[in-house]
mmCIF file of C-alpha atoms in Angstrom:
data_model
loop_
_atom_site.group_PDB
_atom_site.id
_atom_site.type_symbol
_atom_site.label_atom_id
_atom_site.label_comp_id
_atom_site.label_asym_id
_atom_site.label_seq_id
_atom_site.Cartn_x
_atom_site.Cartn_y
_atom_site.Cartn_z
ATOM 1 C CA MET A 1 93.016 77.976 78.447
ATOM 2 C CA ASP A 2 89.133 78.920 78.029
ATOM 3 C CA TYR A 3 86.955 80.520 80.599
ATOM 4 C CA ASP A 4 85.509 77.271 81.984
ATOM 5 C CA GLN A 5 89.017 75.647 82.479
ATOM 6 C CA SER A 6 90.449 78.660 84.082
ATOM 7 C CA THR A 7 87.558 78.853 86.571
ATOM 8 C CA GLN A 8 87.962 75.080 87.487
ATOM 9 C CA VAL A 9 91.797 75.907 88.071
ATOM 10 C CA ASP A 10 90.621 78.663 90.324
ATOM 11 C CA ILE A 11 88.425 76.615 92.243
ATOM 12 C CA GLU A 12 90.975 73.660 92.690
ATOM 13 C CA SER A 13 93.635 76.136 93.728
ATOM 14 C CA THR A 14 91.322 77.753 96.402
ATOM 15 C CA SER A 15 90.422 74.334 97.621
ATOM 16 C CA ARG A 16 94.013 73.147 97.975
ATOM 17 C CA TYR A 17 94.697 76.668 99.774
ATOM 18 C CA ILE A 18 91.996 76.032 102.298
ATOM 19 C CA HIS A 19 93.016 72.435 102.918
ATOM 20 C CA GLN A 20 96.599 73.774 103.775
ATOM 21 C CA ILE A 21 95.301 76.382 106.140
ATOM 22 C CA ASP A 22 92.802 74.037 107.918
ATOM 23 C CA ARG A 23 95.925 71.624 108.258
ATOM 24 C CA ARG A 24 98.032 74.418 109.808
ATOM 25 C CA ILE A 25 95.181 75.405 112.358
ATOM 26 C CA ASN A 26 94.877 71.801 113.273
ATOM 27 C CA ASP A 27 98.484 71.417 113.996
ATOM 28 C CA LEU A 28 98.638 74.681 115.847
ATOM 29 C CA SER A 29 95.724 73.826 118.117
ATOM 30 C CA SER A 30 96.655 70.171 118.722
ATOM 31 C CA THR A 31 98.013 70.878 122.167
ATOM 32 C CA GLY A 32 94.914 72.851 123.367
ATOM 33 C CA ASN A 33 93.414 76.327 123.107
ATOM 34 C CA ILE A 34 95.638 78.709 121.327
ATOM 35 C CA SER A 35 95.670 82.549 121.508
ATOM 36 C CA ILE A 36 94.842 84.382 118.370
ATOM 37 C CA GLU A 37 98.125 86.178 118.616
ATOM 38 C CA SER A 38 100.018 82.952 118.403
ATOM 39 C CA LEU A 39 97.681 81.537 115.628
ATOM 40 C CA LEU A 40 97.915 84.451 113.260
ATOM 41 C CA SER A 41 101.776 84.591 113.830
ATOM 42 C CA GLU A 42 102.127 80.895 112.679
ATOM 43 C CA THR A 43 99.426 80.714 109.936
ATOM 44 C CA LYS A 44 102.081 82.031 107.320
ATOM 45 C CA GLY A 45 100.509 85.024 106.099
ATOM 46 C CA ALA A 46 96.966 83.935 105.812
ATOM 47 C CA PHE A 47 94.555 86.778 106.371
ATOM 48 C CA PRO A 48 92.932 87.034 109.852
ATOM 49 C CA THR A 49 89.358 86.982 108.757
ATOM 50 C CA LEU A 50 89.848 83.741 106.743
ATOM 51 C CA VAL A 51 91.861 81.960 109.463
ATOM 52 C CA LEU A 52 89.123 82.824 112.147
ATOM 53 C CA ASN A 53 86.361 81.747 109.938
ATOM 54 C CA ARG A 54 88.027 78.479 109.423
ATOM 55 C CA CYS A 55 88.565 77.937 113.064
ATOM 56 C CA ILE A 56 84.709 78.261 113.341
ATOM 57 C CA LYS A 57 84.191 75.657 110.618
ATOM 58 C CA LEU A 58 86.670 73.337 112.413
ATOM 59 C CA GLY A 59 85.282 73.970 115.588
ATOM 60 C CA ILE A 60 88.403 75.115 117.196
ATOM 61 C CA GLY A 61 88.171 77.456 120.033
ATOM 62 C CA ILE A 62 90.492 80.517 119.961
ATOM 63 C CA GLN A 63 91.528 82.835 122.844
ATOM 64 C CA ASN A 64 90.616 86.223 121.779
ATOM 65 C CA THR A 65 90.449 89.179 124.099
ATOM 66 C CA CYS A 66 90.302 91.876 121.280
ATOM 67 C CA HIS A 67 87.182 94.051 121.187
ATOM 68 C CA GLN A 68 85.914 96.415 118.613
ATOM 69 C CA ASN A 69 87.836 99.735 118.246
ATOM 70 C CA GLU A 70 90.915 98.739 120.414
ATOM 71 C CA PHE A 71 93.458 99.956 117.983
ATOM 72 C CA ALA A 72 95.009 102.637 120.392
ATOM 73 C CA THR A 73 98.681 101.084 119.879
ATOM 74 C CA PHE A 74 98.958 101.868 116.078
ATOM 75 C CA ARG A 75 100.688 104.740 114.650
ATOM 76 C CA THR A 76 98.920 107.355 112.601
ATOM 77 C CA PHE A 77 100.233 108.977 109.437
ATOM 78 C CA THR A 78 99.097 112.048 108.021
ATOM 79 C CA PRO A 79 98.345 112.091 105.094
ATOM 80 C CA GLU A 80 96.940 108.571 105.744
ATOM 81 C CA LEU A 81 98.355 105.438 104.105
ATOM 82 C CA HIS A 82 96.453 103.986 100.976
ATOM 83 C CA PRO A 83 95.933 100.475 99.818
ATOM 84 C CA LEU A 84 96.321 101.221 96.131
ATOM 85 C CA ASP A 85 99.854 102.701 97.012
ATOM 86 C CA PHE A 86 100.679 99.351 98.788
ATOM 87 C CA GLU A 87 101.476 101.248 102.050
ATOM 88 C CA TRP A 88 101.952 98.667 104.653
ATOM 89 C CA TYR A 89 104.952 100.211 106.767
ATOM 90 C CA PHE A 90 107.174 98.361 108.996
ATOM 91 C CA THR A 91 106.780 98.896 112.905
ATOM 92 C CA GLU A 92 109.467 101.225 114.365
ATOM 93 C CA GLU A 93 111.354 98.378 116.137
ATOM 94 C CA SER A 94 111.356 96.260 112.845
ATOM 95 C CA ALA A 95 112.749 99.132 110.839
ATOM 96 C CA GLU A 96 115.444 100.104 113.457
ATOM 97 C CA HIS A 97 116.308 96.408 113.751
ATOM 98 C CA LEU A 98 116.793 96.135 109.939
ATOM 99 C CA ALA A 99 118.776 99.298 109.633
ATOM 100 C CA LYS A 100 121.113 98.070 112.242
ATOM 101 C CA LEU A 101 121.583 94.635 110.325
ATOM 102 C CA LEU A 102 122.269 96.333 107.194
ATOM 103 C CA CYS A 103 124.196 99.436 108.275
ATOM 104 C CA PHE A 104 127.601 97.934 108.548
ATOM 105 C CA ARG A 105 131.203 99.084 107.703
ATOM 106 C CA ASN A 106 129.768 102.790 106.930
ATOM 107 C CA HIS A 107 128.464 101.541 103.372
ATOM 108 C CA SER A 108 126.019 103.165 101.521
ATOM 109 C CA LEU A 109 122.263 101.765 101.830
ATOM 110 C CA LEU A 110 119.630 102.141 98.928
ATOM 111 C CA CYS A 111 116.149 101.762 99.916
ATOM 112 C CA LEU A 112 113.732 101.009 97.250
ATOM 113 C CA GLY A 113 110.157 101.718 98.421
ATOM 114 C CA ALA A 114 110.958 101.570 102.176
ATOM 115 C CA PRO A 115 110.920 104.963 103.835
ATOM 116 C CA THR A 116 110.558 103.710 107.495
ATOM 117 C CA VAL A 117 113.837 101.762 106.773
ATOM 118 C CA ALA A 118 115.555 104.881 105.231
ATOM 119 C CA THR A 119 114.752 107.215 108.091
ATOM 120 C CA ALA A 120 115.772 104.484 110.616
ATOM 121 C CA ASN A 121 119.102 104.099 108.635
ATOM 122 C CA ALA A 122 119.651 107.783 108.582
ATOM 123 C CA LYS A 123 120.118 107.800 112.247
ATOM 124 C CA LEU A 124 123.043 105.600 111.806
ATOM 125 C CA THR A 125 124.676 107.057 108.768
ATOM 126 C CA LYS A 126 124.411 109.747 106.295
ATOM 127 C CA ASN A 127 124.992 107.387 103.399
ATOM 128 C CA THR A 128 121.184 106.573 102.929
ATOM 129 C CA PHE A 129 119.321 107.025 99.736
ATOM 130 C CA LEU A 130 115.561 106.296 99.056
ATOM 131 C CA VAL A 131 113.763 106.033 95.765
ATOM 132 C CA ASP A 132 110.024 106.204 96.235
ATOM 133 C CA ARG A 133 107.387 107.710 94.093
ATOM 134 C CA ASN A 134 105.235 108.925 96.771
ATOM 135 C CA ARG A 135 105.903 112.650 97.702
ATOM 136 C CA LEU A 136 103.554 112.421 100.515
ATOM 137 C CA ASN A 137 106.344 111.026 102.277
ATOM 138 C CA ILE A 138 107.773 114.420 102.748
ATOM 139 C CA HIS A 139 104.903 115.288 105.177
ATOM 140 C CA ARG A 140 104.500 111.822 106.671
ATOM 141 C CA PHE A 141 108.300 111.773 107.769
ATOM 142 C CA THR A 142 108.668 115.732 108.437
ATOM 143 C CA GLY A 143 112.251 116.278 109.496
ATOM 144 C CA LYS A 144 113.254 112.733 109.528
ATOM 145 C CA LEU A 145 114.208 112.531 105.869
ATOM 146 C CA LYS A 146 116.670 115.648 106.173
ATOM 147 C CA ASN A 147 119.546 113.042 106.158
ATOM 148 C CA VAL A 148 118.106 110.884 103.366
ATOM 149 C CA ASN A 149 118.794 111.455 99.631
ATOM 150 C CA CYS A 150 115.444 111.224 98.423
ATOM 151 C CA ILE A 151 114.615 110.348 94.772
ATOM 152 C CA TYR A 152 110.757 110.623 94.174
ATOM 153 C CA LYS A 153 110.687 108.470 91.125
ATOM 154 C CA ASP A 154 109.015 104.935 90.357
ATOM 155 C CA VAL A 155 111.507 102.218 91.096
ATOM 156 C CA LEU A 156 111.041 100.615 87.776
ATOM 157 C CA SER A 157 111.061 103.608 85.370
ATOM 158 C CA TYR A 158 113.727 105.411 87.022
ATOM 159 C CA SER A 159 117.160 104.910 85.296
ATOM 160 C CA GLU A 160 119.295 107.685 86.365
ATOM 161 C CA ILE A 161 121.168 106.022 89.298
ATOM 162 C CA ASN A 162 124.714 105.372 88.194
ATOM 163 C CA LYS A 163 126.394 104.661 91.613
ATOM 164 C CA PRO A 164 126.677 101.146 92.467
ATOM 165 C CA PHE A 165 125.687 100.418 96.364
ATOM 166 C CA SER A 166 127.124 98.116 98.796
ATOM 167 C CA VAL A 167 123.575 97.444 100.328
ATOM 168 C CA ILE A 168 120.195 97.539 98.843
ATOM 169 C CA PHE A 169 117.034 96.906 100.569
ATOM 170 C CA PHE A 170 113.479 96.898 99.099
ATOM 171 C CA ASP A 171 110.021 96.317 99.994
ATOM 172 C CA ALA A 172 108.088 95.801 96.677
ATOM 173 C CA PRO A 173 104.321 95.000 96.571
ATOM 174 C CA TRP A 174 103.822 91.312 97.430
ATOM 175 C CA TYR A 175 103.208 90.066 93.825
ATOM 176 C CA LYS A 176 105.574 87.807 92.094
ATOM 177 C CA GLU A 177 106.165 89.728 88.996
ATOM 178 C CA THR A 178 106.709 92.911 90.781
ATOM 179 C CA ILE A 179 109.328 91.570 93.241
ATOM 180 C CA ILE A 180 111.188 89.888 90.588
ATOM 181 C CA SER A 181 111.085 93.142 88.569
ATOM 182 C CA TRP A 182 112.721 95.259 91.546
ATOM 183 C CA LEU A 183 114.872 92.293 92.344
ATOM 184 C CA LEU A 184 116.466 92.486 89.057
ATOM 185 C CA ARG A 185 116.594 96.427 89.050
ATOM 186 C CA ALA A 186 118.481 96.175 92.420
ATOM 187 C CA ALA A 187 120.928 93.598 90.809
ATOM 188 C CA GLN A 188 121.670 96.308 88.221
ATOM 189 C CA LEU A 189 122.642 98.712 90.981
ATOM 190 C CA ILE A 190 124.468 96.453 93.440
ATOM 191 C CA ARG A 191 128.423 96.236 93.875
ATOM 192 C CA ASN A 192 129.837 92.691 93.332
ATOM 193 C CA LYS A 193 129.925 91.170 96.778
ATOM 194 C CA GLY A 194 127.321 93.475 98.061
ATOM 195 C CA ILE A 195 124.065 92.478 99.615
ATOM 196 C CA ILE A 196 120.515 92.720 98.460
ATOM 197 C CA ALA A 197 117.783 92.133 100.849
ATOM 198 C CA PHE A 198 114.153 92.174 100.688
ATOM 199 C CA SER A 199 110.758 91.380 102.188
ATOM 200 C CA LEU A 200 109.033 88.181 100.793
ATOM 201 C CA PHE A 201 105.470 87.185 101.661
ATOM 202 C CA GLN A 202 104.856 83.912 103.530
ATOM 203 C CA GLU A 203 103.593 80.524 102.163
ATOM 204 C CA LEU A 204 99.817 81.042 102.802
ATOM 205 C CA THR A 205 99.523 84.677 101.858
ATOM 206 C CA ARG A 206 97.351 83.654 98.920
ATOM 207 C CA PRO A 207 96.571 80.477 96.987
ATOM 208 C CA SER A 208 99.665 80.884 94.604
ATOM 209 C CA ALA A 209 102.240 82.013 97.499
ATOM 210 C CA LYS A 210 104.185 79.051 97.674
ATOM 211 C CA ASP A 211 104.795 78.443 93.865
ATOM 212 C CA ASP A 212 105.333 82.276 93.795
ATOM 213 C CA ARG A 213 108.074 82.261 96.482
ATOM 214 C CA GLU A 214 109.772 79.264 94.843
ATOM 215 C CA MET A 215 110.004 81.358 91.468
ATOM 216 C CA ILE A 216 111.434 84.486 93.339
ATOM 217 C CA LEU A 217 114.021 82.442 95.293
ATOM 218 C CA GLU A 218 115.185 80.690 91.981
ATOM 219 C CA VAL A 219 115.878 84.072 90.544
ATOM 220 C CA SER A 220 117.409 85.218 93.650
ATOM 221 C CA SER A 221 119.707 82.095 93.737
ATOM 222 C CA ARG A 222 121.135 83.242 90.297
ATOM 223 C CA ILE A 223 122.309 86.490 91.739
ATOM 224 C CA GLY A 224 124.049 85.043 94.923
ATOM 225 C CA ASN A 225 123.863 82.883 97.919
ATOM 226 C CA ILE A 226 120.667 83.101 99.828
ATOM 227 C CA GLU A 227 119.819 83.325 103.758
ATOM 228 C CA ILE A 228 116.203 83.569 104.845
ATOM 229 C CA ALA A 229 115.176 84.845 108.152
ATOM 230 C CA ARG A 230 111.570 83.535 108.921
ATOM 231 C CA ASN A 231 109.044 86.000 110.535
ATOM 232 C CA ALA A 232 112.008 88.562 110.612
ATOM 233 C CA LEU A 233 110.007 91.683 109.461
ATOM 234 C CA HIS A 234 107.014 93.114 111.191
ATOM 235 C CA TYR A 235 104.437 95.285 109.797
ATOM 236 C CA GLU A 236 101.995 97.835 111.317
ATOM 237 C CA THR A 237 98.399 97.255 110.551
ATOM 238 C CA PRO A 238 97.370 100.400 108.549
ATOM 239 C CA LEU A 239 94.200 102.310 109.078
ATOM 240 C CA PHE A 240 92.620 101.024 105.928
ATOM 241 C CA GLU A 241 93.278 97.336 106.762
ATOM 242 C CA ARG A 242 91.873 98.083 110.237
ATOM 243 C CA GLN A 243 88.747 99.304 108.736
ATOM 244 C CA ALA A 244 88.677 96.059 106.580
ATOM 245 C CA LEU A 245 89.029 93.614 109.537
ATOM 246 C CA ILE A 246 86.445 95.505 111.536
ATOM 247 C CA ALA A 247 83.959 95.478 108.505
ATOM 248 C CA SER A 248 84.494 91.781 108.340
ATOM 249 C CA ASP A 249 83.868 91.377 112.170
ATOM 250 C CA THR A 250 87.501 90.691 112.934
ATOM 251 C CA PHE A 251 88.721 92.532 115.921
ATOM 252 C CA ILE A 252 92.480 92.431 116.502
ATOM 253 C CA ASN A 253 94.516 94.933 118.488
ATOM 254 C CA PHE A 254 97.972 93.834 117.399
ATOM 255 C CA ASN A 255 100.147 93.974 114.233
ATOM 256 C CA TRP A 256 99.605 90.590 112.832
ATOM 257 C CA ARG A 257 101.435 90.756 109.433
ATOM 258 C CA LYS A 258 105.004 89.334 109.117
ATOM 259 C CA GLY A 259 107.463 88.932 106.215
ATOM 260 C CA ASP A 260 110.462 86.753 105.623
ATOM 261 C CA LEU A 261 113.685 88.556 105.163
ATOM 262 C CA VAL A 262 115.722 87.282 102.276
ATOM 263 C CA LEU A 263 119.445 88.215 102.029
ATOM 264 C CA ILE A 264 121.480 87.690 98.803
ATOM 265 C CA HIS A 265 125.124 87.685 99.347
ATOM 266 C CA VAL A 266 126.030 88.872 95.542
ATOM 267 C CA ASN A 267 128.714 86.586 93.758
ATOM 268 C CA ASN A 268 131.917 88.102 92.461
ATOM 269 C CA THR A 269 130.699 87.697 88.903
ATOM 270 C CA PRO A 270 128.977 90.089 86.684
ATOM 271 C CA ILE A 271 125.015 89.430 86.715
ATOM 272 C CA GLN A 272 123.837 88.433 83.328
ATOM 273 C CA ILE A 273 120.145 88.552 83.557
ATOM 274 C CA SER A 274 118.048 90.089 80.822
ATOM 275 C CA HIS A 275 114.703 91.747 81.948
ATOM 276 C CA ARG A 276 112.345 94.284 80.128
ATOM 277 C CA PHE A 277 111.127 96.597 82.746
ATOM 278 C CA LEU A 278 107.752 97.990 81.914
ATOM 279 C CA SER A 279 106.802 101.624 83.061
ATOM 280 C CA PRO A 280 103.929 101.422 85.516
ATOM 281 C CA GLN A 281 100.546 102.625 84.097
ATOM 282 C CA ASP A 282 98.948 104.477 87.019
ATOM 283 C CA GLN A 283 95.241 104.178 86.494
ATOM 284 C CA TRP A 284 94.253 106.318 89.450
ATOM 285 C CA ASP A 285 94.212 110.120 90.209
ATOM 286 C CA SER A 286 95.054 110.919 93.755
ATOM 287 C CA TYR A 287 93.782 113.748 96.065
ATOM 288 C CA THR A 288 94.521 114.662 99.634
ATOM 289 C CA ILE A 289 91.616 116.043 101.467
ATOM 290 C CA ARG A 290 91.784 116.927 105.176
ATOM 291 C CA GLY A 291 94.531 114.229 105.857
ATOM 292 C CA GLN A 292 92.584 111.564 103.760
ATOM 293 C CA VAL A 293 93.961 110.239 100.441
ATOM 294 C CA ILE A 294 91.400 109.607 97.859
ATOM 295 C CA LYS A 295 91.939 107.524 94.850
ATOM 296 C CA HIS A 296 89.633 108.323 91.631
ATOM 297 C CA ARG A 297 89.951 105.790 88.714
ATOM 298 C CA LYS A 298 91.048 107.642 85.690
ATOM 299 C CA PHE A 299 89.031 105.826 83.183
ATOM 300 C CA ALA A 300 85.776 105.372 85.101
ATOM 301 C CA ASP A 301 82.676 104.486 83.123
ATOM 302 C CA GLN A 302 80.765 107.557 81.934
ATOM 303 C CA LYS A 303 77.595 105.669 80.974
ATOM 304 C CA LYS A 304 76.257 104.539 84.414
ATOM 305 C CA GLU A 305 72.546 105.291 84.831
ATOM 306 C CA HIS A 306 73.048 106.071 88.439
ATOM 307 C CA ILE A 307 75.172 108.820 89.711
ATOM 308 C CA PHE A 308 76.371 107.042 92.916
ATOM 309 C CA THR A 309 76.277 103.265 93.353
ATOM 310 C CA PRO A 310 77.537 101.284 96.482
ATOM 311 C CA ILE A 311 79.714 98.356 96.138
ATOM 312 C CA ASP A 312 78.044 95.152 97.130
ATOM 313 C CA ASN A 313 78.284 93.979 100.784
ATOM 314 C CA CYS A 314 80.213 97.225 101.824
ATOM 315 C CA HIS A 315 78.243 98.365 104.927
ATOM 316 C CA ASN A 316 78.718 102.067 105.428
ATOM 317 C CA TYR A 317 80.726 101.881 102.171
ATOM 318 C CA ILE A 318 83.824 100.111 103.957
ATOM 319 C CA PHE A 319 85.308 97.607 101.702
ATOM 320 C CA PRO A 320 85.934 94.487 103.975
ATOM 321 C CA SER A 321 88.901 93.430 101.977
ATOM 322 C CA VAL A 322 92.547 94.335 100.947
ATOM 323 C CA SER A 323 92.924 91.389 98.371
ATOM 324 C CA HIS A 324 93.624 92.063 94.881
ATOM 325 C CA ARG A 325 91.551 88.776 93.868
ATOM 326 C CA ASP A 326 88.293 90.326 95.390
ATOM 327 C CA LYS A 327 86.002 90.332 92.364
ATOM 328 C CA ARG A 328 84.375 93.592 93.472
ATOM 329 C CA ARG A 329 87.519 95.585 92.910
ATOM 330 C CA PRO A 330 86.955 96.336 89.113
ATOM 331 C CA HIS A 331 83.567 98.061 90.177
ATOM 332 C CA ILE A 332 85.250 100.335 92.480
ATOM 333 C CA ASN A 333 86.241 103.886 90.924
ATOM 334 C CA ILE A 334 86.527 105.802 94.209
ATOM 335 C CA TRP A 335 88.680 104.658 96.917
ATOM 336 C CA THR A 336 89.628 106.261 100.284
ATOM 337 C CA SER A 337 92.413 105.629 102.741
ATOM 338 C CA ARG A 338 89.927 104.592 105.185
ATOM 339 C CA ASN A 339 88.907 101.775 102.765
ATOM 340 C CA LYS A 340 85.622 103.442 101.935
ATOM 341 C CA VAL A 341 84.461 102.550 98.176
ATOM 342 C CA ALA A 342 82.025 103.308 95.753
ATOM 343 C CA THR A 343 81.041 103.547 92.074
ATOM 344 C CA VAL A 344 80.408 107.151 90.755
ATOM 345 C CA SER A 345 79.644 108.369 87.362
ATOM 346 C CA HIS A 346 80.661 111.390 85.397
ATOM 347 C CA HIS A 347 84.199 111.154 85.862
ATOM 348 C CA ASN A 348 84.961 114.801 84.876
ATOM 349 C CA ILE A 349 82.416 116.163 87.226
ATOM 350 C CA VAL A 350 83.650 114.087 90.182
ATOM 351 C CA ALA A 351 87.299 114.919 89.456
ATOM 352 C CA SER A 352 86.410 118.671 89.422
ATOM 353 C CA ILE A 353 84.706 118.306 92.753
ATOM 354 C CA LEU A 354 87.597 116.478 94.274
ATOM 355 C CA GLY A 355 90.054 118.960 93.112
ATOM 356 C CA LYS A 356 88.017 121.925 94.566
ATOM 357 C CA LEU A 357 87.633 119.926 97.907
ATOM 358 C CA GLU A 358 91.487 119.257 97.872
ATOM 359 C CA LYS A 359 92.006 123.268 98.035
ATOM 360 C CA TYR A 360 89.133 123.813 100.431
ATOM 361 C CA PRO A 361 90.368 125.362 103.781
ATOM 362 C CA TYR A 362 91.581 122.720 106.320
ATOM 363 C CA ASN A 363 89.820 124.232 109.294
ATOM 364 C CA SER A 364 86.525 125.274 107.423
ATOM 365 C CA ASN A 365 83.060 123.867 108.022
ATOM 366 C CA PHE A 366 82.844 120.721 105.966
ATOM 367 C CA ASP A 367 78.995 120.050 105.922
ATOM 368 C CA SER A 368 77.496 119.823 102.476
ATOM 369 C CA ASN A 369 75.571 122.975 102.495
ATOM 370 C CA THR A 370 78.633 125.074 103.511
ATOM 371 C CA ILE A 371 80.671 123.403 100.740
ATOM 372 C CA ILE A 372 78.246 123.760 98.109
ATOM 373 C CA LYS A 373 77.788 127.434 98.801
ATOM 374 C CA HIS A 374 81.259 128.086 99.376
ATOM 375 C CA LEU A 375 82.617 126.444 96.123
ATOM 376 C CA ASP A 376 79.622 127.305 93.882
ATOM 377 C CA LEU A 377 78.728 123.693 93.464
ATOM 378 C CA GLU A 378 74.810 123.915 93.547
ATOM 379 C CA LYS A 379 74.771 122.168 90.149
ATOM 380 C CA GLU A 380 76.783 119.412 91.424
ATOM 381 C CA LYS A 381 74.775 118.671 94.571
ATOM 382 C CA ARG A 382 73.668 115.442 93.572
ATOM 383 C CA TRP A 383 77.379 114.156 93.658
ATOM 384 C CA ILE A 384 78.457 116.150 96.713
ATOM 385 C CA ILE A 385 75.883 114.705 99.308
ATOM 386 C CA PRO A 386 76.622 111.038 98.464
ATOM 387 C CA LEU A 387 80.502 111.687 97.937
ATOM 388 C CA LEU A 388 80.865 113.292 101.479
ATOM 389 C CA LYS A 389 79.464 110.202 102.927
ATOM 390 C CA VAL A 390 82.071 108.199 101.277
ATOM 391 C CA LEU A 391 84.879 110.681 102.269
ATOM 392 C CA ASP A 392 83.833 110.214 105.791
ATOM 393 C CA PHE A 393 82.978 113.861 106.505
#
C-alpha cells in the first residue's frame, strides 16, 4: 500500500470512528441531559477530550460539575508513574475485588505486569508471583511486596519460569500485538484446566479497537472457553494523564477509564499455538529525579540546530495527549512523568546532565544557579535552564 492509499484508509477509519462515537453519545443522551460520569462510563473507552468535543459539535449539554485542579481523590506514587511504561494502575477497590475473584482453593497466582493485583492477592495468600520489569515498584509498594515472589524481568523475554500456574492474570499494554503475545506467554505457563484472566480495552478506545478485540478474543477462544465481564476493571487516572486532560481543557475529578475482564477456562488439551516472542527494544533511558521519572530517547538526533525546541501546541511543555497515534510523538526525545515533553539536542550532554541530577541531594536547593555551581555545569548552562523548566523544578 502506498502513502496516499494508507492516508486515505486512515481518514476513512477515523471518520467511521467519529461516527460511532457520535451515535453512542446520541443514544446515551436521548432521554435528556446526562452526567459526565455516566457519559464517560458508557462511551466504551473513548478518550474524555474527544467525547466532550463531540458533545459540543452535536449540541448536547453535559452535566459537568468538575473544576480545574479537582484531583484530590487520586493516589500518588513515588516515583511517579510514566506513560512510556504504560503505568495505568487499578484502583484499590478494583485490585482487591479481582484478587478475591482469582484467589480460590489456595491456588498459586501469577501476575504479569499487574503489581496492584499482586499486592492485593498477597494479603490473601502467599502463593503470589509477579513478573514486571520495573524495579521502581520496590519503592512504590514499600512493604506491600514482602509476600510476593517478584521477578524483575520483561514478560516476553523472560523464559525461566518452569512452574505451571493454576491462575494467571496479566495487564498488558493495550495494543493488539502486545496483548496476544502476553496471552500466548500465559498459555505456555498455565496448567490444564487453569484460568487465564486479562484486561481488555473497550470497543471505542481507538479506531481499530473493535477489530483488534475480535482478533484477541479469537486467539483466546483457541485456548479455552471465554467469559467477558463488561466494565469490570477500574483504573486510576495517573498524574500524567490528568496533566494531559487539563492541558486539553478537560476537567474531570473521577477515575474514568475502565476495562473488560476476560476469563479463559483452559481446555484439558495441550495448547498448540506457535508464536515468536520478540525481545522488546527499549529506546529510552530512564532517570528518577526528585520523585519524577524522566525518559530520554537513546537515539536522539544530534544534528538539531537548536539546543532546545518545544513540541507544537504544548503549552508550558505539557503534552495534551497520551495517544500512541499522536503525530507529535516522534519529535519528543525527553518526556517526564508529569507529561512534559520537548526536543533537546546533543544527546550525550543531556544524558550526562540527567545522570548528575539523579544523584543530586534530594533536599538541596534546586534552582539553576545552585545546580550549575554544585555540579560544575557552567559549560552546560545553555541546557540546564530550559531543561529545569521541562522537569518542573
